[in-house]
Coordinates of N, CA, C and O in Angstrom, one line a residue:
M253 N 35.7 2.3 66.9 CA 35.3 1.2 67.0 C 35.5 0.3 65.0 O 35.5 1.7 64.2
T254 N 35.9 -0.3 65.0 CA 36.4 -1.3 63.6 C 35.3 -2.2 63.4 O 34.1 -1.8 63.7
T255 N 35.3 -2.3 62.1 CA 33.9 -2.5 61.3 C 33.5 -4.1 62.0 O 32.6 -4.6 61.8
A256 N 34.4 -4.9 62.8 CA 34.0 -6.3 63.3 C 33.5 -5.9 64.5 O 32.9 -7.1 64.9
T257 N 33.9 -4.9 65.5 CA 32.9 -5.1 66.4 C 32.0 -4.5 66.3 O 31.1 -4.0 67.1
R258 N 30.8 -3.7 64.8 CA 29.8 -3.4 64.8 C 29.0 -3.8 64.6 O 29.0 -4.3 64.1
P259 N 28.0 -4.5 65.7 CA 27.0 -5.0 66.2 C 25.8 -4.6 64.7 O 24.8 -5.8 63.8
D260 N 25.7 -3.8 63.6 CA 24.2 -3.0 63.1 C 25.1 -3.0 61.7 O 24.6 -3.1 60.6
L261 N 26.3 -3.9 61.1 CA 27.0 -4.1 60.5 C 27.1 -5.3 59.8 O 27.1 -6.3 60.5
D262 N 26.3 -5.4 58.3 CA 26.2 -7.2 58.1 C 27.5 -7.8 57.4 O 28.1 -7.5 57.2
P263 N 27.7 -8.6 58.2 CA 29.5 -9.4 57.8 C 29.5 -9.3 56.7 O 30.5 -9.3 55.9
D264 N 28.3 -10.1 55.5 CA 28.5 -10.8 54.0 C 28.5 -9.2 53.7 O 29.2 -9.1 53.2
V265 N 28.2 -7.7 54.0 CA 27.9 -6.3 53.6 C 29.9 -5.4 53.3 O 30.0 -5.4 52.8
V266 N 29.8 -6.5 54.7 CA 31.4 -5.8 54.6 C 32.0 -6.4 53.8 O 33.4 -6.1 53.2
S267 N 32.4 -7.8 53.9 CA 32.4 -8.7 53.3 C 33.2 -8.6 51.5 O 34.2 -8.2 51.1
E268 N 31.5 -8.7 51.3 CA 31.3 -7.4 49.5 C 32.1 -6.8 49.4 O 32.5 -6.5 48.4
S269 N 32.1 -5.6 51.0 CA 32.5 -4.3 50.0 C 34.0 -4.7 49.8 O 34.7 -3.9 49.7
E270 N 34.8 -5.7 51.1 CA 36.1 -5.1 51.1 C 36.7 -6.1 50.1 O 37.4 -5.8 49.2
E271 N 36.2 -6.8 49.2 CA 36.0 -7.6 47.8 C 36.1 -7.5 46.9 O 36.7 -6.8 45.6
T272 N 35.4 -6.0 46.9 CA 35.0 -4.6 45.9 C 35.9 -4.0 45.6 O 36.5 -3.8 44.1
V273 N 36.4 -3.1 47.2 CA 37.4 -2.4 47.1 C 39.1 -3.7 46.4 O 40.0 -2.9 45.3
R274 N 39.6 -5.2 47.2 CA 40.5 -5.2 46.3 C 40.6 -5.9 45.0 O 41.2 -5.7 44.3
L275 N 38.9 -6.4 44.1 CA 39.2 -6.0 42.6 C 39.2 -5.2 41.7 O 40.1 -4.9 41.1
I276 N 38.9 -3.5 42.2 CA 39.4 -2.8 42.0 C 40.7 -2.3 41.9 O 41.3 -1.4 40.7
A277 N 41.3 -2.2 42.6 CA 42.6 -2.3 43.1 C 43.7 -3.2 41.7 O 43.9 -3.2 41.3
A278 N 43.3 -4.1 41.7 CA 43.0 -5.2 41.2 C 43.5 -4.5 39.7 O 44.1 -4.9 39.3
Y279 N 42.6 -4.1 39.8 CA 41.8 -4.2 38.1 C 42.8 -2.7 37.6 O 43.2 -2.5 36.2
R280 N 42.9 -2.0 38.1 CA 43.5 -0.9 38.3 C 45.4 -1.4 37.4 O 46.0 0.0 37.1
R281 N 45.4 -1.9 38.7 CA 47.0 -2.6 38.4 C 47.3 -3.2 36.9 O 48.6 -2.9 36.2
M282 N 45.7 -3.8 36.2 CA 46.8 -4.7 34.9 C 46.6 -3.2 34.0 O 46.0 -1.7 33.7
R283 N 47.3 -4.0 32.8 CA 47.6 -3.1 31.2 C 46.2 -2.6 30.7 O 45.3 -3.3 30.9
R284 N 46.6 -2.1 29.8 CA 45.4 -1.0 29.2 C 44.1 -2.4 28.6 O 43.9 -2.6 27.9
A285 N 44.9 -3.3 27.2 CA 44.6 -4.0 26.8 C 43.3 -5.2 27.7 O 42.7 -6.0 27.1
E286 N 44.7 -5.5 29.0 CA 44.0 -6.3 29.8 C 42.1 -5.6 30.3 O 41.7 -6.6 30.6
R287 N 42.4 -4.4 30.7 CA 41.1 -3.8 31.6 C 40.0 -3.5 30.4 O 39.1 -3.9 30.5
R288 N 40.7 -3.9 29.1 CA 39.2 -3.7 28.2 C 39.1 -5.3 28.0 O 37.6 -5.5 27.7
R289 N 39.4 -6.2 27.7 CA 39.5 -7.7 27.5 C 38.4 -7.8 28.9 O 36.6 -8.2 29.2
V290 N 38.5 -6.9 30.5 CA 38.1 -7.8 31.6 C 36.2 -6.1 31.0 O 35.1 -6.7 31.4
A291 N 36.4 -5.3 30.4 CA 35.1 -4.7 30.6 C 34.1 -5.4 29.5 O 33.3 -5.3 29.3
R292 N 35.1 -5.5 28.2 CA 33.6 -6.6 27.5 C 33.5 -7.7 27.8 O 31.9 -7.7 27.1
R293 N 33.6 -8.2 28.9 CA 32.8 -10.0 29.5 C 32.4 -8.9 30.3 O 31.7 -10.2 30.5
A294 N 32.2 -8.0 30.9 CA 31.1 -7.3 31.2 C 30.1 -7.2 31.9 O 29.7 -6.9 30.6
S295 N 28.9 -7.8 32.8 CA 27.6 -7.2 32.4 C 27.9 -5.7 33.2 O 28.3 -4.6 33.2
P296 N 26.3 -5.1 32.5 CA 26.2 -3.5 32.2 C 26.1 -2.7 33.2 O 27.3 -1.6 33.2
E297 N 26.0 -3.5 34.3 CA 26.3 -2.9 36.0 C 28.1 -2.6 36.4 O 28.5 -1.8 36.4
L298 N 28.4 -3.7 35.9 CA 29.5 -3.8 36.0 C 29.8 -3.1 34.7 O 31.4 -2.2 35.7
R299 N 30.2 -2.7 33.4 CA 31.2 -2.1 33.0 C 30.7 -0.2 33.4 O 31.7 0.6 33.2
T300 N 29.6 -0.1 34.1 CA 29.2 1.2 34.6 C 30.2 1.2 35.6 O 31.3 2.7 35.8
V301 N 31.2 0.5 37.2 CA 32.1 1.2 37.6 C 33.0 1.0 37.2 O 34.1 1.6 37.8
L302 N 33.7 0.4 36.0 CA 34.4 0.0 35.4 C 34.8 1.4 34.8 O 35.9 2.4 35.0
A303 N 33.9 2.0 34.1 CA 33.5 3.2 33.6 C 34.4 4.6 34.1 O 34.9 4.3 34.5
E304 N 34.2 4.2 35.4 CA 33.8 5.5 36.6 C 35.7 5.3 37.3 O 36.0 5.9 37.5
V305 N 35.9 4.0 37.4 CA 37.2 3.9 37.8 C 38.4 4.1 36.9 O 38.8 5.1 36.7
E306 N 37.6 3.6 34.8 CA 38.9 3.9 34.3 C 38.8 5.7 34.4 O 39.8 7.0 34.0
Y307 N 37.5 6.2 34.9 CA 37.6 7.7 34.8 C 38.3 8.4 35.8 O 39.4 9.6 35.2
A308 N 38.4 8.1 37.3 CA 39.0 8.5 38.2 C 40.7 7.8 37.6 O 42.0 8.9 37.2
M309 N 41.2 6.9 36.8 CA 42.7 7.6 36.8 C 42.8 8.1 35.5 O 44.7 7.9 35.6
A310 N 41.7 8.3 34.4 CA 42.9 9.5 33.3 C 42.6 10.4 34.5 O 44.0 11.1 34.0
L311 N 41.8 11.1 35.4 CA 42.5 12.3 36.1 C 43.8 12.3 36.7 O 43.9 13.3 37.0
E312 N 44.0 10.2 37.3 CA 45.4 10.6 37.8 C 46.5 10.8 37.5 O 47.5 11.3 38.1
R313 N 46.6 10.5 36.0 CA 47.3 10.0 35.3 C 48.0 10.5 34.5 O 49.5 11.2 35.3
S314 N 47.7 12.4 34.1 CA 48.5 12.7 33.5 C 47.3 14.4 33.0 O 46.4 14.1 32.7
P315 N 47.9 15.2 32.9 CA 47.0 16.5 32.8 C 46.5 16.6 31.1 O 45.0 16.8 31.0
G316 N 47.2 15.9 30.7 CA 46.5 15.4 28.7 C 45.7 14.8 28.4 O 44.4 14.6 28.3
S317 N 45.5 13.8 29.2 CA 44.2 12.5 30.3 C 43.3 12.6 31.3 O 42.0 12.7 30.6
M318 N 44.0 13.8 31.9 CA 42.0 14.6 32.5 C 42.2 15.1 31.5 O 40.3 15.6 31.2
A319 N 42.4 16.4 30.6 CA 41.7 17.5 29.9 C 40.7 16.0 28.5 O 39.3 16.7 28.8
V320 N 41.4 14.7 28.6 CA 39.7 13.8 27.5 C 38.9 13.9 28.3 O 38.2 14.1 27.8
A321 N 39.3 13.3 29.7 CA 38.1 12.6 30.2 C 37.0 13.8 30.8 O 35.7 14.5 30.5
L322 N 37.6 15.3 30.5 CA 36.7 16.3 31.1 C 36.1 16.7 30.1 O 35.0 17.5 30.7
T323 N 36.5 16.8 29.0 CA 35.6 17.2 27.8 C 35.0 15.9 27.0 O 34.6 15.9 25.8
D324 N 35.2 15.0 27.9 CA 34.0 13.5 27.6 C 34.5 13.2 25.5 O 33.9 12.9 24.6
G325 N 35.9 13.1 25.9 CA 36.8 12.9 24.6 C 36.9 14.1 23.7 O 37.5 13.1 22.6
M326 N 36.5 15.1 23.2 CA 36.2 16.6 22.9 C 38.2 17.3 22.1 O 38.2 17.7 21.5
E327 N 38.2 17.1 23.9 CA 40.6 17.4 23.9 C 41.4 16.3 23.0 O 40.6 15.0 24.2
M328 N 41.9 16.5 23.0 CA 43.0 15.3 22.3 C 43.9 15.4 22.5 O 44.8 16.7 22.5
Q329 N 44.8 14.2 22.5 CA 45.4 14.4 23.1 C 47.0 14.7 21.7 O 47.4 13.3 20.8
A330 N 48.0 15.6 21.2 CA 48.1 15.8 20.5 C 49.5 14.6 20.2 O 50.1 15.1 21.9
P331 N 50.8 14.4 20.0 CA 52.5 14.5 20.4 C 53.0 15.1 20.2 O 53.4 15.2 21.8
H332 N 53.2 17.1 20.1 CA 53.3 17.6 21.2 C 53.0 17.7 22.5 O 54.1 18.0 23.3
L333 N 52.0 17.6 22.7 CA 51.3 18.2 24.2 C 51.9 16.6 25.0 O 52.2 17.0 26.4
A334 N 51.9 15.6 24.9 CA 52.3 14.4 24.6 C 53.3 14.9 25.6 O 54.2 14.7 26.1
L335 N 54.1 16.0 25.4 CA 55.8 15.6 25.5 C 55.7 16.9 26.7 O 56.6 16.4 27.4
I336 N 54.9 17.3 26.4 CA 55.3 18.1 28.1 C 54.5 17.8 29.1 O 55.1 17.7 30.1
D337 N 52.8 17.4 28.3 CA 52.4 16.1 29.6 C 53.5 15.3 30.3 O 53.4 14.6 31.2
Q338 N 54.8 14.4 29.2 CA 55.4 13.7 30.0 C 56.6 14.4 31.1 O 56.5 14.3 32.2
L339 N 56.9 16.2 30.7 CA 57.5 16.6 31.4 C 57.0 17.3 32.3 O 57.5 17.2 33.8
F340 N 55.5 17.5 32.7 CA 54.6 17.4 34.2 C 55.0 16.5 34.9 O 54.9 17.1 36.2
Q341 N 54.5 15.6 34.9 CA 54.7 14.3 35.3 C 56.1 13.7 35.9 O 56.2 13.4 36.9
R342 N 57.1 13.6 34.8 CA 58.4 14.1 36.1 C 58.8 15.5 36.5 O 58.9 15.4 37.8
M343 N 58.5 16.5 36.3 CA 58.4 17.5 37.7 C 57.7 16.8 39.5 O 57.6 17.0 40.2
A344 N 56.4 16.1 38.6 CA 55.9 15.4 39.9 C 55.9 14.7 40.3 O 56.1 14.3 42.0

């Protein structure tokens, strides 16, 4: 069954959920500077959601950015590791 035919789902909630998915997809396509501007203007609740999106993006981006995300910034990306990172990305 699709969500449109299920009587137990509120159409407003479904519509809001679809809009949220669309907005997050648009956020993910933005450049880093644009994402920072959006986050600065966002409410605290929205910042929490955006932080989760950024975390997921870091995990997907590259081994180096994944290491930074998983260690809460304790692991830093050195220039020579960035080169290795680029090679891993090309291989993938």
